[in-house]
PDB file of C-alpha atoms in Angstrom:
ATOM      1  CA  UNK A1123      28.393  11.669  18.726  1.00 76.00           C
ATOM      2  CA  UNK A1124      25.144  13.625  18.333  1.00 80.00           C
ATOM      3  CA  UNK A1125      24.629  16.787  16.293  1.00 81.00           C
ATOM      4  CA  UNK A1126      22.309  19.390  17.866  1.00 86.00           C
ATOM      5  CA  UNK A1127      21.233  22.616  16.138  1.00 87.00           C
ATOM      6  CA  UNK A1128      18.898  25.449  17.139  1.00 92.00           C
ATOM      7  CA  UNK A1129      19.126  27.064  13.698  1.00 92.00           C
ATOM      8  CA  UNK A1130      19.638  25.594  10.224  1.00 94.00           C
ATOM      9  CA  UNK A1131      21.208  28.072   7.795  1.00 94.00           C
ATOM     10  CA  UNK A1132      20.659  27.347   4.103  1.00 95.00           C
ATOM     11  CA  UNK A1133      23.647  26.498   1.896  1.00 96.00           C
ATOM     12  CA  UNK A1134      26.367  27.989   4.138  1.00 97.00           C
ATOM     13  CA  UNK A1135      30.117  27.614   3.947  1.00 97.00           C
ATOM     14  CA  UNK A1136      31.344  25.476   6.851  1.00 97.00           C
ATOM     15  CA  UNK A1137      34.704  26.366   8.420  1.00 96.00           C
ATOM     16  CA  UNK A1138      36.481  24.215  10.980  1.00 93.00           C
ATOM     17  CA  UNK A1139      39.899  24.202  12.606  1.00 91.00           C
ATOM     18  CA  UNK A1140      40.951  21.299  14.801  1.00 86.00           C
ATOM     19  CA  UNK A1141      43.544  21.717  17.581  1.00 83.00           C
ATOM     20  CA  UNK A1142      46.417  20.169  15.636  1.00 82.00           C
ATOM     21  CA  UNK A1143      50.038  21.279  15.286  1.00 84.00           C
ATOM     22  CA  UNK A1144      50.542  24.794  16.608  1.00 83.00           C
ATOM     23  CA  UNK A1145      46.784  24.955  17.294  1.00 86.00           C
ATOM     24  CA  UNK A1146      46.757  26.899  14.025  1.00 89.00           C
ATOM     25  CA  UNK A1147      43.299  25.868  12.849  1.00 90.00           C
ATOM     26  CA  UNK A1148      41.734  26.249  16.294  1.00 89.00           C
ATOM     27  CA  UNK A1149      43.184  29.745  16.802  1.00 88.00           C
ATOM     28  CA  UNK A1150      42.063  30.862  13.337  1.00 91.00           C
ATOM     29  CA  UNK A1151      38.500  29.589  13.747  1.00 92.00           C
ATOM     30  CA  UNK A1152      38.263  31.119  17.240  1.00 89.00           C
ATOM     31  CA  UNK A1153      39.430  34.457  15.869  1.00 89.00           C
ATOM     32  CA  UNK A1154      36.808  34.352  13.135  1.00 92.00           C
ATOM     33  CA  UNK A1155      34.035  33.605  15.619  1.00 91.00           C
ATOM     34  CA  UNK A1156      35.096  36.541  17.803  1.00 88.00           C
ATOM     35  CA  UNK A1157      35.759  38.965  14.927  1.00 88.00           C
ATOM     36  CA  UNK A1158      32.521  38.210  13.065  1.00 91.00           C
ATOM     37  CA  UNK A1159      30.400  38.146  16.244  1.00 90.00           C
ATOM     38  CA  UNK A1160      29.083  34.737  15.253  1.00 92.00           C
ATOM     39  CA  UNK A1161      26.163  33.434  17.317  1.00 93.00           C
ATOM     40  CA  UNK A1162      26.035  29.943  18.856  1.00 92.00           C
ATOM     41  CA  UNK A1163      23.558  27.704  17.018  1.00 94.00           C
ATOM     42  CA  UNK A1164      24.417  24.263  18.320  1.00 88.00           C
ATOM     43  CA  UNK A1165      27.022  21.752  19.336  1.00 86.00           C
ATOM     44  CA  UNK A1166      28.188  18.173  19.010  1.00 83.00           C
ATOM     45  CA  UNK A1167      27.617  16.064  22.110  1.00 80.00           C
ATOM     46  CA  UNK A1168      29.497  12.881  22.850  1.00 77.00           C
ATOM     47  CA  UNK A1169      30.175  10.741  25.886  1.00 77.00           C
ATOM     48  CA  UNK A1170      33.444   9.774  24.222  1.00 77.00           C
ATOM     49  CA  UNK A1171      35.037  13.152  25.041  1.00 74.00           C
ATOM     50  CA  UNK A1172      36.000  14.520  28.437  1.00 72.00           C
ATOM     51  CA  UNK A1173      33.164  16.646  29.916  1.00 71.00           C
ATOM     52  CA  UNK A1174      34.482  20.200  29.715  1.00 70.00           C
ATOM     53  CA  UNK A1175      32.760  23.558  30.120  1.00 72.00           C
ATOM     54  CA  UNK A1176      35.128  26.417  29.323  1.00 72.00           C
ATOM     55  CA  UNK A1177      34.089  29.902  30.476  1.00 75.00           C
ATOM     56  CA  UNK A1178      34.833  33.008  28.390  1.00 73.00           C
ATOM     57  CA  UNK A1179      33.357  36.475  29.055  1.00 74.00           C
ATOM     58  CA  UNK A1180      31.051  34.861  31.637  1.00 73.00           C
ATOM     59  CA  UNK A1181      29.637  32.543  28.969  1.00 73.00           C
ATOM     60  CA  UNK A1182      29.903  28.758  28.697  1.00 74.00           C
ATOM     61  CA  UNK A1183      31.857  27.546  25.667  1.00 76.00           C
ATOM     62  CA  UNK A1184      30.961  24.072  24.442  1.00 75.00           C
ATOM     63  CA  UNK A1185      33.868  21.680  23.757  1.00 74.00           C
ATOM     64  CA  UNK A1186      32.495  21.210  20.219  1.00 84.00           C
ATOM     65  CA  UNK A1187      30.483  24.367  19.584  1.00 88.00           C
ATOM     66  CA  UNK A1188      28.836  25.433  16.325  1.00 92.00           C
ATOM     67  CA  UNK A1189      28.416  29.122  15.446  1.00 96.00           C
ATOM     68  CA  UNK A1190      26.789  31.112  12.652  1.00 96.00           C
ATOM     69  CA  UNK A1191      27.765  34.359  10.930  1.00 95.00           C
ATOM     70  CA  UNK A1192      24.642  35.552   9.097  1.00 95.00           C
ATOM     71  CA  UNK A1193      26.385  38.354   7.177  1.00 95.00           C
ATOM     72  CA  UNK A1194      28.677  35.969   5.295  1.00 96.00           C
ATOM     73  CA  UNK A1195      26.515  32.835   5.730  1.00 97.00           C
ATOM     74  CA  UNK A1196      29.289  30.964   7.527  1.00 97.00           C
ATOM     75  CA  UNK A1197      28.923  28.058   9.941  1.00 97.00           C
ATOM     76  CA  UNK A1198      31.998  27.832  12.165  1.00 96.00           C
ATOM     77  CA  UNK A1199      33.231  25.219  14.606  1.00 91.00           C
ATOM     78  CA  UNK A1200      34.862  26.176  17.903  1.00 88.00           C
ATOM     79  CA  UNK A1201      36.775  23.155  19.190  1.00 82.00           C
ATOM     80  CA  UNK A1202      38.386  23.427  22.623  1.00 77.00           C
ATOM     81  CA  UNK A1203      39.064  19.801  23.449  1.00 76.00           C
ATOM     82  CA  UNK A1204      41.449  17.107  22.282  1.00 75.00           C
ATOM     83  CA  UNK A1205      39.897  14.745  19.726  1.00 76.00           C
ATOM     84  CA  UNK A1206      42.678  12.155  19.558  1.00 78.00           C
ATOM     85  CA  UNK A1207      41.130   8.847  18.547  1.00 80.00           C
ATOM     86  CA  UNK A1208      37.834  10.483  17.571  1.00 81.00           C
ATOM     87  CA  UNK A1209      38.850  11.938  14.219  1.00 86.00           C
ATOM     88  CA  UNK A1210      36.593   9.651  12.166  1.00 87.00           C
ATOM     89  CA  UNK A1211      33.604  10.483  14.362  1.00 86.00           C
ATOM     90  CA  UNK A1212      34.282  14.222  14.065  1.00 87.00           C
ATOM     91  CA  UNK A1213      34.618  13.954  10.286  1.00 90.00           C
ATOM     92  CA  UNK A1214      31.319  12.056  10.138  1.00 90.00           C
ATOM     93  CA  UNK A1215      29.584  14.820  12.100  1.00 90.00           C
ATOM     94  CA  UNK A1216      30.927  17.524   9.790  1.00 92.00           C
ATOM     95  CA  UNK A1217      29.880  15.472   6.751  1.00 92.00           C
ATOM     96  CA  UNK A1218      26.413  15.025   8.247  1.00 92.00           C
ATOM     97  CA  UNK A1219      26.110  18.756   8.941  1.00 93.00           C
ATOM     98  CA  UNK A1220      27.235  19.613   5.408  1.00 94.00           C
ATOM     99  CA  UNK A1221      24.582  17.335   3.903  1.00 94.00           C
ATOM    100  CA  UNK A1222      21.795  18.540   6.215  1.00 93.00           C
ATOM    101  CA  UNK A1223      22.501  22.208   5.443  1.00 95.00           C
ATOM    102  CA  UNK A1224      23.388  21.620   1.780  1.00 95.00           C
ATOM    103  CA  UNK A1225      26.716  23.361   2.407  1.00 95.00           C
ATOM    104  CA  UNK A1226      28.361  25.099  -0.539  1.00 95.00           C
ATOM    105  CA  UNK A1227      31.818  24.228   0.722  1.00 96.00           C
ATOM    106  CA  UNK A1228      33.781  22.941   3.700  1.00 96.00           C
ATOM    107  CA  UNK A1229      36.955  24.866   4.507  1.00 96.00           C
ATOM    108  CA  UNK A1230      39.489  23.091   6.717  1.00 95.00           C
ATOM    109  CA  UNK A1231      42.114  25.196   8.511  1.00 95.00           C
ATOM    110  CA  UNK A1232      45.345  23.420   9.407  1.00 92.00           C
ATOM    111  CA  UNK A1233      48.996  23.902  10.319  1.00 90.00           C
ATOM    112  CA  UNK A1234      51.754  22.315   8.269  1.00 87.00           C
ATOM    113  CA  UNK A1235      54.992  21.385  10.035  1.00 83.00           C
ATOM    114  CA  UNK A1236      58.324  22.841   8.911  1.00 83.00           C
ATOM    115  CA  UNK A1237      61.706  22.672  10.647  1.00 77.00           C
ATOM    116  CA  UNK A1238      62.734  26.280  10.084  1.00 70.00           C
ATOM    117  CA  UNK A1239      60.328  29.177   9.931  1.00 64.00           C
ATOM    118  CA  UNK A1240      60.605  32.803   8.936  1.00 72.00           C
ATOM    119  CA  UNK A1241      57.387  34.454   7.859  1.00 79.00           C
ATOM    120  CA  UNK A1242      54.885  31.600   7.580  1.00 84.00           C
ATOM    121  CA  UNK A1243      53.786  30.669   4.073  1.00 89.00           C
ATOM    122  CA  UNK A1244      50.285  29.538   3.202  1.00 92.00           C
ATOM    123  CA  UNK A1245      49.281  26.542   1.101  1.00 94.00           C
ATOM    124  CA  UNK A1246      46.024  25.085  -0.104  1.00 94.00           C
ATOM    125  CA  UNK A1247      44.527  21.887  -1.424  1.00 94.00           C
ATOM    126  CA  UNK A1248      41.363  21.399  -3.441  1.00 91.00           C
ATOM    127  CA  UNK A1249      40.202  19.196  -6.259  1.00 88.00           C
ATOM    128  CA  UNK A1250      38.164  22.038  -7.781  1.00 88.00           C
ATOM    129  CA  UNK A1251      39.976  23.479 -10.810  1.00 87.00           C
ATOM    130  CA  UNK A1252      38.056  26.778 -10.560  1.00 89.00           C
ATOM    131  CA  UNK A1253      39.430  27.357  -7.073  1.00 92.00           C
ATOM    132  CA  UNK A1254      42.931  26.526  -8.320  1.00 92.00           C
ATOM    133  CA  UNK A1255      42.775  29.617 -10.529  1.00 90.00           C
ATOM    134  CA  UNK A1256      41.838  31.876  -7.617  1.00 91.00           C
ATOM    135  CA  UNK A1257      44.582  30.654  -5.291  1.00 93.00           C
ATOM    136  CA  UNK A1258      47.180  30.809  -8.054  1.00 91.00           C
ATOM    137  CA  UNK A1259      46.125  34.397  -8.736  1.00 91.00           C
ATOM    138  CA  UNK A1260      46.807  35.464  -5.128  1.00 91.00           C
ATOM    139  CA  UNK A1261      50.101  33.547  -5.004  1.00 92.00           C
ATOM    140  CA  UNK A1262      49.177  30.618  -2.753  1.00 94.00           C
ATOM    141  CA  UNK A1263      50.955  27.332  -3.496  1.00 93.00           C
ATOM    142  CA  UNK A1264      48.986  24.127  -3.978  1.00 94.00           C
ATOM    143  CA  UNK A1265      50.124  21.024  -2.099  1.00 91.00           C
ATOM    144  CA  UNK A1266      50.978  18.375  -4.684  1.00 88.00           C
ATOM    145  CA  UNK A1267      52.775  15.899  -2.410  1.00 87.00           C
ATOM    146  CA  UNK A1268      52.258  15.222   1.286  1.00 84.00           C
ATOM    147  CA  UNK A1269      50.011  13.735   3.949  1.00 85.00           C
ATOM    148  CA  UNK A1270      47.074  15.375   5.720  1.00 86.00           C
ATOM    149  CA  UNK A1271      46.123  13.604   8.935  1.00 84.00           C
ATOM    150  CA  UNK A1272      43.221  13.611  11.339  1.00 86.00           C
ATOM    151  CA  UNK A1273      39.623  14.624  10.717  1.00 88.00           C
ATOM    152  CA  UNK A1274      40.614  16.758   7.731  1.00 89.00           C
ATOM    153  CA  UNK A1275      42.285  13.726   6.176  1.00 90.00           C
ATOM    154  CA  UNK A1276      39.113  11.711   6.781  1.00 90.00           C
ATOM    155  CA  UNK A1277      37.014  14.421   5.132  1.00 92.00           C
ATOM    156  CA  UNK A1278      39.299  14.500   2.100  1.00 91.00           C
ATOM    157  CA  UNK A1279      38.710  10.781   1.589  1.00 92.00           C
ATOM    158  CA  UNK A1280      35.024  11.497   0.934  1.00 89.00           C
ATOM    159  CA  UNK A1281      34.803  12.371  -2.787  1.00 86.00           C
ATOM    160  CA  UNK A1282      31.283  13.781  -2.405  1.00 88.00           C
ATOM    161  CA  UNK A1283      32.327  16.673  -0.155  1.00 91.00           C
ATOM    162  CA  UNK A1284      33.264  20.082  -1.636  1.00 93.00           C
ATOM    163  CA  UNK A1285      36.294  20.628   0.592  1.00 94.00           C
ATOM    164  CA  UNK A1286      39.112  23.168   0.487  1.00 94.00           C
ATOM    165  CA  UNK A1287      42.097  23.033   2.858  1.00 95.00           C
ATOM    166  CA  UNK A1288      44.009  26.179   3.778  1.00 95.00           C
ATOM    167  CA  UNK A1289      47.253  25.523   5.638  1.00 94.00           C
ATOM    168  CA  UNK A1290      50.004  27.663   7.130  1.00 93.00           C
ATOM    169  CA  UNK A1291      53.562  26.779   8.071  1.00 89.00           C
ATOM    170  CA  UNK A1292      54.380  26.308  11.737  1.00 88.00           C
ATOM    171  CA  UNK A1293      57.354  24.747  13.484  1.00 77.00           C
ATOM    172  CA  UNK A1294      56.093  24.739  17.030  1.00 68.00           C
ATOM    173  CA  UNK A1295      54.012  22.455  19.217  1.00 68.00           C
ATOM    174  CA  UNK A1296      53.090  25.604  21.109  1.00 74.00           C
ATOM    175  CA  UNK A1297      50.192  27.788  19.904  1.00 78.00           C
ATOM    176  CA  UNK A1298      51.311  29.703  16.799  1.00 82.00           C
ATOM    177  CA  UNK A1299      49.255  32.861  16.327  1.00 83.00           C
ATOM    178  CA  UNK A1300      51.293  34.143  13.388  1.00 84.00           C
ATOM    179  CA  UNK A1301      50.598  31.008  11.381  1.00 88.00           C
ATOM    180  CA  UNK A1302      46.912  31.400  12.237  1.00 89.00           C
ATOM    181  CA  UNK A1303      47.061  35.042  11.147  1.00 89.00           C
ATOM    182  CA  UNK A1304      48.399  33.931   7.762  1.00 91.00           C
ATOM    183  CA  UNK A1305      45.398  31.639   7.335  1.00 93.00           C
ATOM    184  CA  UNK A1306      43.039  34.496   8.219  1.00 92.00           C
ATOM    185  CA  UNK A1307      44.787  36.666   5.642  1.00 91.00           C
ATOM    186  CA  UNK A1308      44.125  34.057   2.939  1.00 93.00           C
ATOM    187  CA  UNK A1309      40.523  33.542   4.085  1.00 93.00           C
ATOM    188  CA  UNK A1310      39.958  37.291   3.970  1.00 92.00           C
ATOM    189  CA  UNK A1311      40.971  37.354   0.317  1.00 92.00           C
ATOM    190  CA  UNK A1312      39.011  34.201  -0.463  1.00 93.00           C
ATOM    191  CA  UNK A1313      35.713  35.103   1.240  1.00 93.00           C
ATOM    192  CA  UNK A1314      35.853  38.932   1.346  1.00 91.00           C
ATOM    193  CA  UNK A1315      35.471  39.028   5.124  1.00 91.00           C
ATOM    194  CA  UNK A1316      36.947  42.532   5.533  1.00 86.00           C
ATOM    195  CA  UNK A1317      39.266  41.419   8.320  1.00 76.00           C
ATOM    196  CA  UNK A1318      41.723  44.148   9.338  1.00 70.00           C
ATOM    197  CA  UNK A1319      45.137  42.407   9.303  1.00 62.00           C
ATOM    198  CA  UNK A1320      46.935  45.001  11.464  1.00 64.00           C
ATOM    199  CA  UNK A1321      45.600  44.051  14.912  1.00 63.00           C
ATOM    200  CA  UNK A1322      45.308  40.408  13.945  1.00 58.00           C
ATOM    201  CA  UNK A1323      48.547  39.090  15.442  1.00 71.00           C
ATOM    202  CA  UNK A1324      48.045  40.946  18.719  1.00 73.00           C
ATOM    203  CA  UNK A1325      44.475  39.702  18.974  1.00 60.00           C
ATOM    204  CA  UNK A1326      45.502  36.182  18.032  1.00 56.00           C
ATOM    205  CA  UNK A1327      48.229  36.191  20.701  1.00 67.00           C
ATOM    206  CA  UNK A1328      45.645  37.093  23.338  1.00 72.00           C
ATOM    207  CA  UNK A1329      43.399  34.330  22.082  1.00 65.00           C
ATOM    208  CA  UNK A1330      46.210  31.789  21.942  1.00 66.00           C
ATOM    209  CA  UNK A1331      46.891  32.294  25.656  1.00 75.00           C
ATOM    210  CA  UNK A1332      43.218  31.697  26.430  1.00 75.00           C
ATOM    211  CA  UNK A1333      43.097  28.678  24.149  1.00 72.00           C
ATOM    212  CA  UNK A1334      46.349  27.292  25.569  1.00 74.00           C
ATOM    213  CA  UNK A1335      44.903  27.565  29.076  1.00 78.00           C
ATOM    214  CA  UNK A1336      41.672  25.836  28.049  1.00 76.00           C
ATOM    215  CA  UNK A1337      43.529  23.022  26.261  1.00 73.00           C
ATOM    216  CA  UNK A1338      45.920  22.572  29.220  1.00 78.00           C
ATOM    217  CA  UNK A1339      43.027  22.299  31.671  1.00 78.00           C
ATOM    218  CA  UNK A1340      41.297  19.866  29.334  1.00 77.00           C
ATOM    219  CA  UNK A1341      44.425  17.675  29.181  1.00 77.00           C
ATOM    220  CA  UNK A1342      44.814  17.840  32.971  1.00 80.00           C
ATOM    221  CA  UNK A1343      41.251  16.598  33.324  1.00 77.00           C
ATOM    222  CA  UNK A1344      41.953  13.717  30.930  1.00 74.00           C
ATOM    223  CA  UNK A1345      45.171  12.796  32.785  1.00 76.00           C
ATOM    224  CA  UNK A1346      43.380  12.894  36.135  1.00 79.00           C
ATOM    225  CA  UNK A1347      40.603  10.637  34.857  1.00 70.00           C
ATOM    226  CA  UNK A1348      43.154   8.152  33.471  1.00 71.00           C
ATOM    227  CA  UNK A1349      44.988   8.062  36.815  1.00 75.00           C
ATOM    228  CA  UNK A1350      41.717   7.437  38.641  1.00 68.00           C
ATOM    229  CA  UNK A1351      40.858   4.653  36.199  1.00 64.00           C
ATOM    230  CA  UNK A1352      44.262   3.041  36.794  1.00 64.00           C
ATOM    231  CA  UNK A1353      43.829   3.305  40.557  1.00 62.00           C
ATOM    232  CA  UNK A1354      40.385   1.736  40.272  1.00 55.00           C
ATOM    233  CA  UNK A1355      41.508  -1.208  38.167  1.00 51.00           C
ATOM    234  CA  UNK A1356      44.826  -1.525  39.996  1.00 55.00           C
TER     235      UNK A1356
END
C-alpha cells in the first residue's frame, strides 16, 4: 500500500470509518465528508485491492480516499471497498499518516453488534483519562470488556497512537443509518462540528443506499475476478 497526498495539514484530527458491521463507520465518515464539504487531498493505492472507481455527482471516488476539512482541521477517510485480509496494511497506512502529519488524535468510528435494538446507544473507548471525563459528562458509556476487530483493533494495539473509538449499536448486516447518525451526534458534541441532527437520518438513508450500491458492485467485481481465476487454474 502506498500513501499519496497533495496537501499536508498540520496537526489535524484523523477520522476513519471502515465498512464493518452495519457499515456504520463508513456511513458516518461519508456523511461528514459531504456535510463539511471536505476536499480530496490524496488516497491510498494498493494492488492488493480490487480496482474500483466509484462515480458520485460526476466525480470519481477513490476506493481509499483521503479528504480535508480546513475549518475544523480534520483529515477524513472515505472507504468504499472491502478490506478483508488487509486490515493490518490499512492500520499501518493510518499510523504512517498520523506520524507524518503529527496528528493530534485518531478517531475510529465503528458499529457494535447487539441482538435487539431500540434507539441505538453510543459507546467509546480511549486510554486518555481527560477524554473519559468529557464522555462521562455527556452520558456516553465506556467499553470496559469486549473485543474490537479489524484495522481499528490493530490501531489500538499501537500504544504510541492517540486513538479514540466511538461506537454505536447495530443489529443488522445491512447498512444502518440510524446507528451512524448516533455516532455523528456524539462527534458533534465532541468536536463542535455544528451538525444539524434533524435532517441527519434522512440524509444518511440516502447515502446508505449509494454506499450499499457501491459496496455491492465492488463485491460483484471481486466475485467475478475469483471465478475467472478459478476458471483459469481449473
